[in-house]
Amino acid sequence: MPATSITPDLVVGEDGLARPLWASRDELLMQYYDTEWGMPVTDERGVFERLCLEIFQSGLSWRLILQRRPLLREAFAGFDVDAVAGFGDDDFERLMSDPGVIRNRLKISSVMRNARATVALRESEPLNELVWGAKPMTTPRPASAADVPSSSDESRQLTKSLKARGFSFVGPTNLFALMEAIGIVDTHLVGSHRRGTSGVWPAD
């Protein structure tokens, strides 16, 4: 059956599954929404990669980042933290001349700096544990796109914590997006087939 809207922000696709508008019209975004977005990522490399992708996404479309992700992984050594932490000036120039990379000097330098900060964190609280420590007591329960917050008290506190530990290009908005992406909060719309499927938060 053709896709039908059940609310202005929620669409039932031909497969009978309800998704938000942003994930209902593009195959790449739909696949990401159905299989990845909001599912728990708890290892250091995985959290580091997602943080890097959120940095690269700033000011750009998420679809572009998903499309470029294989190229970004190749350029940044699979987002291996130790490898990126060891990048030097030659690597920076290589990245700045790579057409597959988001060639923004501040973003690339921030990824390199954040890798070094991630290595340093291992002596106290690893990045993945620090980020997951921002998990709130409750999660949003949005009925519409307008109900989805863009930041939270926890993402603001996480911003302060990461900046104090040497991270750059992090803020309450992109860190909240990270928290959404890796399952720390569940902002799937009520009625979506993905609501409550992460195992982190109970279904409503």
Tab-separated table of C-alpha atoms in Angstrom:
chain	number	residue	atom	x	y	z
A	1	MET	CA	0.000	0.000	0.000
A	2	PRO	CA	1.216	3.581	-0.564
A	3	ALA	CA	2.728	5.580	2.264
A	4	THR	CA	0.151	7.380	4.389
A	5	SER	CA	0.438	10.046	7.076
A	6	ILE	CA	-1.044	9.221	10.465
A	7	THR	CA	0.111	12.547	11.955
A	8	PRO	CA	1.802	15.529	10.266
A	9	ASP	CA	5.176	14.131	11.403
A	10	LEU	CA	4.659	10.370	11.231
A	11	VAL	CA	4.240	8.325	8.064
A	12	VAL	CA	3.299	4.676	7.593
A	13	GLY	CA	5.322	3.280	4.700
A	14	GLU	CA	4.467	0.630	2.165
A	15	ASP	CA	5.869	-1.925	4.611
A	16	GLY	CA	3.315	-0.891	7.225
A	17	LEU	CA	5.908	0.641	9.554
A	18	ALA	CA	5.519	4.122	11.009
A	19	ARG	CA	8.506	6.472	10.699
A	20	PRO	CA	9.112	10.218	11.064
A	21	LEU	CA	9.066	12.283	7.897
A	22	TRP	CA	12.848	12.616	7.737
A	23	ALA	CA	13.255	8.845	7.573
A	24	SER	CA	10.332	8.032	5.306
A	25	ARG	CA	11.332	9.284	1.858
A	26	ASP	CA	14.983	8.397	1.330
A	27	GLU	CA	16.325	4.838	1.287
A	28	LEU	CA	19.647	5.704	2.933
A	29	LEU	CA	17.986	7.619	5.774
A	30	MET	CA	15.309	4.950	6.145
A	31	GLN	CA	17.879	2.185	6.474
A	32	TYR	CA	19.839	4.220	9.020
A	33	TYR	CA	16.680	4.923	11.017
A	34	ASP	CA	15.475	1.324	10.933
A	35	THR	CA	18.742	-0.354	11.852
A	36	GLU	CA	21.082	2.065	13.578
A	37	TRP	CA	19.801	5.381	14.910
A	38	GLY	CA	19.088	5.163	18.629
A	39	MET	CA	20.624	1.732	19.103
A	40	PRO	CA	23.203	1.497	21.919
A	41	VAL	CA	26.833	2.194	21.058
A	42	THR	CA	28.937	1.717	24.164
A	43	ASP	CA	32.520	1.048	23.047
A	44	GLU	CA	35.187	3.746	22.861
A	45	ARG	CA	35.809	3.575	19.117
A	46	GLY	CA	32.094	3.551	18.332
A	47	VAL	CA	31.372	6.566	20.522
A	48	PHE	CA	34.407	8.389	19.112
A	49	GLU	CA	33.279	7.743	15.540
A	50	ARG	CA	29.759	8.980	16.235
A	51	LEU	CA	31.132	12.091	17.915
A	52	CYS	CA	33.295	12.758	14.854
A	53	LEU	CA	30.314	12.312	12.530
A	54	GLU	CA	28.265	14.777	14.583
A	55	ILE	CA	31.132	17.272	14.294
A	56	PHE	CA	31.320	16.824	10.537
A	57	GLN	CA	27.531	17.144	10.237
A	58	SER	CA	27.408	20.625	11.750
A	59	GLY	CA	25.873	22.924	9.143
A	60	LEU	CA	25.371	20.055	6.683
A	61	SER	CA	22.736	17.405	6.031
A	62	TRP	CA	22.885	14.093	7.849
A	63	ARG	CA	22.307	12.309	4.559
A	64	LEU	CA	25.551	13.753	3.214
A	65	ILE	CA	27.418	12.436	6.257
A	66	LEU	CA	25.928	8.957	5.847
A	67	GLN	CA	26.853	9.014	2.160
A	68	ARG	CA	30.419	10.052	2.984
A	69	ARG	CA	30.842	7.773	6.000
A	70	PRO	CA	32.740	5.000	4.147
A	71	LEU	CA	35.152	7.608	2.775
A	72	LEU	CA	35.521	9.258	6.170
A	73	ARG	CA	36.264	5.900	7.761
A	74	GLU	CA	38.933	5.234	5.175
A	75	ALA	CA	40.498	8.677	5.596
A	76	PHE	CA	40.494	8.488	9.407
A	77	ALA	CA	41.862	4.950	9.803
A	78	GLY	CA	38.469	3.486	10.647
A	79	PHE	CA	38.214	6.078	13.442
A	80	ASP	CA	40.736	4.076	15.421
A	81	VAL	CA	41.390	6.425	18.332
A	82	ASP	CA	45.104	5.672	18.701
A	83	ALA	CA	45.723	5.995	14.971
A	84	VAL	CA	43.941	9.360	14.710
A	85	ALA	CA	45.659	10.588	17.872
A	86	GLY	CA	48.946	9.971	16.089
A	87	PHE	CA	48.037	12.053	13.029
A	88	GLY	CA	50.405	14.924	12.357
A	89	ASP	CA	50.773	17.849	9.970
A	90	ASP	CA	51.204	15.605	6.921
A	91	ASP	CA	47.972	13.786	7.759
A	92	PHE	CA	46.166	17.085	8.210
A	93	GLU	CA	47.258	18.251	4.756
A	94	ARG	CA	46.316	14.870	3.295
A	95	LEU	CA	42.841	15.165	4.768
A	96	MET	CA	42.438	18.727	3.580
A	97	SER	CA	43.164	17.612	0.006
A	98	ASP	CA	40.968	14.488	0.129
A	99	PRO	CA	37.746	15.062	-1.876
A	100	GLY	CA	35.968	12.361	0.124
A	101	VAL	CA	36.411	14.238	3.398
A	102	ILE	CA	34.453	17.214	4.716
A	103	ARG	CA	37.342	19.611	4.124
A	104	ASN	CA	36.860	22.020	6.976
A	105	ARG	CA	40.049	22.946	8.812
A	106	LEU	CA	38.397	23.434	12.186
A	107	LYS	CA	36.451	20.178	12.010
A	108	ILE	CA	39.452	18.103	10.939
A	109	SER	CA	41.735	19.623	13.562
A	110	SER	CA	39.034	19.066	16.200
A	111	VAL	CA	38.775	15.375	15.324
A	112	MET	CA	42.547	15.004	15.697
A	113	ARG	CA	42.548	16.940	18.962
A	114	ASN	CA	39.597	14.964	20.298
A	115	ALA	CA	41.366	11.686	19.529
A	116	ARG	CA	44.303	12.803	21.670
A	117	ALA	CA	41.897	13.883	24.422
A	118	THR	CA	40.185	10.480	24.209
A	119	VAL	CA	43.503	8.705	24.750
A	120	ALA	CA	44.218	10.931	27.758
A	121	LEU	CA	40.798	10.116	29.233
A	122	ARG	CA	41.719	6.455	29.598
A	123	GLU	CA	43.715	7.331	32.700
A	124	SER	CA	40.546	8.460	34.501
A	125	GLU	CA	37.181	7.898	32.817
A	126	PRO	CA	37.092	6.539	29.254
A	127	LEU	CA	35.167	8.548	26.683
A	128	ASN	CA	32.394	5.985	26.339
A	129	GLU	CA	31.838	5.888	30.103
A	130	LEU	CA	31.918	9.668	30.394
A	131	VAL	CA	29.374	10.098	27.592
A	132	TRP	CA	27.074	7.377	28.908
A	133	GLY	CA	27.303	8.996	32.326
A	134	ALA	CA	25.092	11.712	30.821
A	135	LYS	CA	22.129	9.313	30.656
A	136	PRO	CA	19.153	11.087	32.270
A	137	MET	CA	16.634	9.627	34.683
A	138	THR	CA	13.880	9.876	32.070
A	139	THR	CA	13.757	10.179	28.295
A	140	PRO	CA	11.648	12.542	26.157
A	141	ARG	CA	8.305	11.276	24.907
A	142	PRO	CA	7.747	13.360	21.758
A	143	ALA	CA	4.420	13.131	19.954
A	144	SER	CA	5.606	15.436	17.154
A	145	ALA	CA	8.839	16.739	15.679
A	146	ALA	CA	8.281	20.003	17.530
A	147	ASP	CA	8.373	18.090	20.831
A	148	VAL	CA	11.890	16.744	20.229
A	149	PRO	CA	14.380	18.836	22.213
A	150	SER	CA	17.620	20.026	20.645
A	151	SER	CA	19.578	19.960	23.906
A	152	SER	CA	19.185	19.068	27.561
A	153	ASP	CA	20.639	19.773	30.976
A	154	GLU	CA	22.667	16.595	30.566
A	155	SER	CA	24.076	17.594	27.178
A	156	ARG	CA	25.024	20.988	28.574
A	157	GLN	CA	26.831	19.373	31.487
A	158	LEU	CA	28.518	16.913	29.126
A	159	THR	CA	29.716	19.848	27.027
A	160	LYS	CA	31.394	21.370	30.063
A	161	SER	CA	32.961	18.052	31.022
A	162	LEU	CA	34.388	17.360	27.579
A	163	LYS	CA	35.689	20.892	27.064
A	164	ALA	CA	37.387	20.748	30.447
A	165	ARG	CA	39.151	17.615	29.229
A	166	GLY	CA	40.454	19.183	26.043
A	167	PHE	CA	37.713	18.390	23.523
A	168	SER	CA	36.724	20.956	20.901
A	169	PHE	CA	33.809	21.536	18.512
A	170	VAL	CA	31.428	20.077	21.091
A	171	GLY	CA	28.291	21.806	22.320
A	172	PRO	CA	24.896	21.034	23.865
A	173	THR	CA	23.227	20.566	20.471
A	174	ASN	CA	25.635	18.203	18.743
A	175	LEU	CA	26.177	16.276	21.970
A	176	PHE	CA	22.428	15.846	22.403
A	177	ALA	CA	22.315	14.567	18.816
A	178	LEU	CA	25.063	12.129	19.778
A	179	MET	CA	23.041	11.024	22.790
A	180	GLU	CA	20.060	10.390	20.511
A	181	ALA	CA	22.130	8.523	17.945
A	182	ILE	CA	23.726	6.086	20.399
A	183	GLY	CA	20.674	5.358	22.530
A	184	ILE	CA	21.349	7.440	25.644
A	185	VAL	CA	17.969	9.081	25.104
A	186	ASP	CA	15.044	7.817	23.033
A	187	THR	CA	13.516	10.580	20.929
A	188	HIS	CA	11.693	8.329	18.494
A	189	LEU	CA	8.215	9.755	18.060
A	190	VAL	CA	5.453	8.032	19.981
A	191	GLY	CA	3.872	5.693	17.431
A	192	SER	CA	7.084	5.039	15.525
A	193	HIS	CA	7.966	1.387	15.023
A	194	ARG	CA	11.381	2.114	16.586
A	195	ARG	CA	10.088	3.647	19.819
A	196	GLY	CA	11.402	1.684	22.798
A	197	THR	CA	13.343	-0.862	20.707
A	198	SER	CA	16.856	-0.028	21.924
A	199	GLY	CA	16.622	-1.979	25.146
A	200	VAL	CA	17.841	1.084	27.045
A	201	TRP	CA	14.403	2.566	27.623
A	202	PRO	CA	11.118	0.677	27.982
A	203	ALA	CA	8.489	0.933	25.276
A	204	ASP	CA	5.716	3.422	26.071
